[in-house]
């Protein structure tokens, strides 16, 4: 039991005091020539193990006895415990008791050591207020830590809320732009519908104008044929004289020349075939490009071959006319 007590004393002893004991006792550690403060700090466990050896322990006890350790005996157990805890003199008090030759002091040293081995129970009995204070301090520390976490979380929450507000603003802006685009698209669609409607009306009007133009041209052409038909028989009956030497046959005959005496359209030619009118001309000019093949064949059968002059375009006719 005594060895266990001395081990506790060396473990609790102030580092400087333990170093002074080693210097005074000239104790060395195996493998080391000299132990300084730094080495003692690193090798404290090994040093304590060596000091507990009987030969070295006796030398340490002799040095401690010379140091006149004061513990103000006699005192009660509670007073000694209070002194050991509050004044950090546990090793000194216990060593002073062990160095005494009084049995009562040795027993007190053992009782104090045993009390120190159950610090929680003894502390609760001896100093309940301090225990509560420690609990309060621990709780306060936890509260401070929690407060810090809460503040940090609150800060993060504010940042998240701000980011959310920014996103909501961006979304609202985007929604506004989308609505504006939809409005513009709708306006464009309406304009396109109006344009398509106007275009359709224009096309219908154009079609009507074309149909009317076609009708007028057809009516004009019909009237022209009637006029030519009425004119042709009179010319045939009244003027079969030799001076009318050129007859131009074809729908473009009127536009061809001023030298021709008679102009016959395709319809007028049908009426002239079978009479002596065509055979009375020196030249019968056929504008092939305006006549059907069947009509050409009928004309050729009704006149002499030497009378016939065929032209495949107006340029040929104009050149021929200029040459006669």
XYZ file of C-alpha atoms in Angstrom:
324
model
C 0.000 0.000 0.000
C 2.832 2.375 0.880
C 4.430 1.941 -2.564
C 1.116 2.780 -4.227
C 0.886 5.944 -2.137
C 4.399 7.060 -3.120
C 3.610 6.411 -6.780
C 0.608 8.731 -6.509
C 2.755 11.338 -4.750
C 5.393 11.309 -7.523
C 2.662 11.519 -10.173
C 0.991 14.509 -8.519
C 4.212 16.243 -7.482
C 5.140 19.516 -9.108
C 7.633 19.021 -11.943
C 10.128 21.506 -10.546
C 10.060 19.908 -7.095
C 10.591 16.457 -8.605
C 13.534 17.790 -10.597
C 15.089 19.303 -7.455
C 14.724 15.939 -5.669
C 16.588 14.198 -8.501
C 19.365 16.779 -8.386
C 19.787 16.451 -4.617
C 19.788 12.677 -4.725
C 22.020 12.519 -7.862
C 19.626 9.901 -9.299
C 20.228 8.989 -12.958
C 18.202 7.005 -15.450
C 19.651 3.942 -17.120
C 20.852 4.849 -20.576
C 21.090 8.566 -19.801
C 24.104 10.345 -18.326
C 22.145 13.309 -17.025
C 18.427 14.108 -16.806
C 17.440 17.752 -17.410
C 13.997 19.340 -17.137
C 13.026 18.609 -20.730
C 14.098 14.980 -20.468
C 12.236 14.653 -17.155
C 9.075 15.919 -18.862
C 9.370 13.267 -21.581
C 10.608 10.414 -19.315
C 8.510 11.158 -16.201
C 6.864 7.703 -16.215
C 10.213 5.933 -16.389
C 11.707 8.217 -13.721
C 8.799 7.449 -11.329
C 9.233 3.729 -11.935
C 12.916 3.989 -10.976
C 12.193 6.133 -7.906
C 9.870 3.442 -6.526
C 12.742 0.991 -6.296
C 13.558 0.444 -2.557
C 17.117 1.744 -2.763
C 16.199 4.972 -4.565
C 12.946 5.462 -2.608
C 14.907 5.540 0.669
C 17.170 8.288 -0.718
C 14.107 10.300 -1.883
C 12.453 9.928 1.542
C 15.643 11.179 3.187
C 15.704 14.258 0.945
C 11.984 14.944 1.549
C 12.574 14.624 5.313
C 15.271 17.295 5.090
C 12.797 19.592 3.276
C 10.616 19.735 6.441
C 7.269 19.307 4.745
C 4.644 21.096 6.824
C 1.103 19.799 7.078
C 0.148 21.406 10.412
C -0.786 18.197 12.150
C -3.118 17.478 13.854
C -5.979 18.301 11.416
C -9.209 16.549 10.531
C -9.614 14.480 7.434
C -11.925 17.079 5.834
C -9.437 19.857 6.549
C -6.612 17.904 4.988
C -8.732 17.018 1.923
C -9.663 20.656 1.535
C -6.007 21.663 1.721
C -4.956 18.986 -0.759
C -7.620 19.983 -3.316
C -7.947 23.735 -3.004
C -4.272 24.542 -2.475
C -2.876 21.889 -4.804
C -0.737 20.446 -2.019
C -1.889 16.830 -2.250
C 1.565 15.316 -2.848
C 3.182 17.431 -0.122
C 0.507 16.655 2.499
C 0.500 12.925 1.766
C 4.316 12.746 1.738
C 4.506 14.587 5.096
C 2.090 12.051 6.634
C 4.002 9.068 5.240
C 7.328 10.399 6.551
C 5.889 10.549 10.104
C 6.583 7.688 12.443
C 3.167 8.041 14.044
C 0.732 5.255 13.200
C -2.170 7.643 13.319
C -0.639 9.807 10.576
C 0.126 6.773 8.407
C -3.494 5.652 8.697
C -4.653 9.159 7.849
C -2.480 9.091 4.715
C -4.170 5.864 3.604
C -7.649 7.263 4.308
C -6.923 10.419 2.343
C -5.623 8.418 -0.604
C -8.717 6.215 -0.635
C -10.950 9.283 -0.542
C -9.075 10.727 -3.508
C -9.723 7.553 -5.502
C -13.483 8.304 -5.444
C -13.384 12.008 -6.346
C -16.902 12.274 -7.670
C -18.639 10.800 -4.611
C -16.500 12.668 -2.108
C -16.853 15.892 -4.052
C -20.616 15.618 -4.055
C -20.620 15.103 -0.275
C -17.910 17.605 0.596
C -18.696 20.419 -1.821
C -22.135 20.140 -3.493
C -22.176 23.834 -4.393
C -18.962 23.517 -6.392
C -20.407 20.480 -8.177
C -23.468 22.458 -9.131
C -21.310 25.342 -10.240
C -19.329 23.007 -12.493
C -22.559 21.656 -13.950
C -23.787 25.199 -14.534
C -20.506 26.154 -16.188
C -20.689 23.131 -18.474
C -24.269 23.955 -19.377
C -23.318 27.568 -20.039
C -20.524 26.427 -22.328
C -22.943 24.183 -24.180
C -25.442 27.039 -24.420
C -22.742 29.320 -25.819
C -21.808 26.712 -28.388
C -25.457 26.223 -29.276
C -25.916 29.995 -29.486
C -23.005 30.141 -31.891
C -24.510 27.381 -33.989
C -27.903 29.087 -33.895
C -26.353 32.377 -35.014
C -24.503 30.606 -37.788
C -27.663 28.796 -38.852
C -29.608 32.067 -38.694
C -26.995 33.694 -40.900
C -27.190 30.812 -43.368
C -30.986 30.999 -43.247
C -30.921 34.707 -44.062
C -28.607 34.039 -46.992
C -30.904 31.290 -48.240
C -33.953 33.543 -47.845
C -32.193 36.330 -49.747
C -31.174 33.916 -52.486
C -34.781 32.689 -52.642
C -36.048 36.262 -52.942
C -33.567 36.911 -55.738
C -34.738 33.770 -57.526
C -38.373 34.818 -57.104
C -37.541 38.231 -58.571
C -35.783 36.600 -61.509
C -38.747 34.251 -62.034
C -41.212 37.147 -61.968
C -39.072 39.057 -64.448
C -38.850 36.003 -66.688
C -42.626 35.493 -66.446
C -43.164 39.124 -67.448
C -40.869 38.693 -70.443
C -42.696 35.502 -71.411
C -46.063 37.279 -71.247
C -44.673 40.111 -73.366
C -43.383 37.625 -75.932
C -46.744 35.839 -75.993
C -48.466 39.197 -76.565
C -46.113 40.054 -79.415
C -46.576 36.612 -80.950
C -50.368 37.021 -80.755
C -50.119 40.436 -82.396
C -47.945 39.000 -85.153
C -50.437 36.185 -85.681
C -53.290 38.693 -85.946
C -51.317 40.829 -88.395
C -50.534 37.730 -90.447
C -54.207 36.777 -90.477
C -55.134 40.281 -91.684
C -52.393 40.141 -94.308
C -53.505 36.699 -95.467
C -57.108 37.886 -95.646
C -56.137 40.986 -97.630
C -53.917 38.869 -99.856
C -56.786 36.499 -100.498
C -59.097 39.402 -101.350
C -56.450 40.806 -103.670
C -56.060 37.449 -105.382
C -59.819 37.128 -105.765
C -60.037 40.655 -107.185
C -57.169 39.951 -109.545
C -58.857 36.755 -110.672
C -62.091 38.642 -111.330
C -60.215 41.290 -113.316
C -58.468 38.619 -115.356
C -61.746 36.864 -116.031
C -63.342 40.170 -117.050
C -60.381 41.002 -119.280
C -60.566 37.579 -120.851
C -64.302 38.029 -121.416
C -63.804 41.480 -122.969
C -61.009 40.235 -125.222
C -63.073 37.258 -126.237
C -66.051 39.501 -126.998
C -63.835 41.911 -128.908
C -62.320 39.059 -130.855
C -65.776 37.742 -131.678
C -66.890 41.144 -132.871
C -63.775 41.474 -134.987
C -64.484 38.137 -136.623
C -68.025 39.207 -137.378
C -66.784 42.436 -138.927
C -64.215 40.624 -141.029
C -66.774 38.051 -142.056
C -69.149 40.771 -143.217
C -66.361 42.636 -144.964
C -64.854 39.678 -146.775
C -67.828 38.622 -148.958
C -68.337 42.198 -150.191
C -64.711 42.402 -151.132
C -65.016 39.079 -152.913
C -68.069 40.169 -154.887
C -67.202 43.775 -155.544
C -63.446 43.738 -155.972
C -62.177 40.607 -157.765
C -59.953 42.879 -159.930
C -56.341 41.865 -160.543
C -54.980 44.845 -158.537
C -55.797 42.957 -155.315
C -52.870 40.620 -155.663
C -52.064 39.772 -152.011
C -54.290 38.038 -149.478
C -52.947 37.379 -145.965
C -54.472 34.440 -144.093
C -54.159 33.983 -140.337
C -55.247 35.483 -137.026
C -52.411 38.043 -137.135
C -53.089 39.141 -140.662
C -54.345 42.583 -139.691
C -51.146 43.347 -137.862
C -48.803 42.075 -140.509
C -48.735 44.661 -143.314
C -50.434 47.566 -144.997
C -49.807 46.246 -148.553
C -52.228 43.334 -148.407
C -55.670 43.910 -149.900
C -57.515 41.213 -147.929
C -57.029 40.003 -144.360
C -58.753 36.800 -143.394
C -58.856 35.353 -139.899
C -59.114 31.619 -139.360
C -62.886 31.775 -139.100
C -63.179 33.923 -142.273
C -60.918 31.471 -144.106
C -63.422 28.683 -143.414
C -66.103 30.689 -145.219
C -63.832 31.594 -148.157
C -62.771 27.996 -148.852
C -64.849 26.553 -151.728
C -65.374 29.926 -153.415
C -63.381 31.612 -156.176
C -62.228 34.421 -153.923
C -58.846 32.935 -152.970
C -57.987 31.857 -156.524
C -58.343 35.479 -157.736
C -55.244 36.646 -155.823
C -51.742 36.497 -157.181
C -50.355 35.585 -153.762
C -52.038 33.796 -150.901
C -49.820 34.305 -147.831
C -50.258 31.678 -145.143
C -49.129 32.598 -141.643
C -48.530 29.011 -140.573
C -47.721 29.890 -136.996
C -51.310 31.109 -136.514
C -53.156 28.360 -138.406
C -54.048 24.751 -137.576
C -52.664 21.960 -139.791
C -56.171 20.967 -140.946
C -56.930 24.527 -142.007
C -53.651 24.705 -143.904
C -54.512 21.550 -145.831
C -57.946 22.889 -146.785
C -56.490 26.182 -148.052
C -53.827 24.419 -150.131
C -56.478 22.263 -151.797
C -58.600 25.299 -152.750
C -55.834 27.397 -154.446
C -53.057 26.785 -156.932
C -49.665 25.842 -155.629
C -47.889 28.763 -157.320
C -50.136 31.206 -155.431
C -49.151 29.953 -152.015
C -46.492 31.677 -149.879
C -45.925 30.110 -146.477
C -44.358 31.914 -143.555
C -43.283 30.376 -140.240
C -42.904 33.704 -138.431
C -43.546 37.409 -138.955
C -39.912 38.160 -139.761
C -40.049 35.952 -142.840
C -43.231 37.647 -144.001
C -41.828 41.151 -143.475
C -38.656 40.324 -145.422
C -40.667 38.779 -148.279
C -43.046 41.716 -148.426
C -40.149 44.139 -148.629
C -38.713 42.229 -151.570
C -41.740 42.418 -153.858
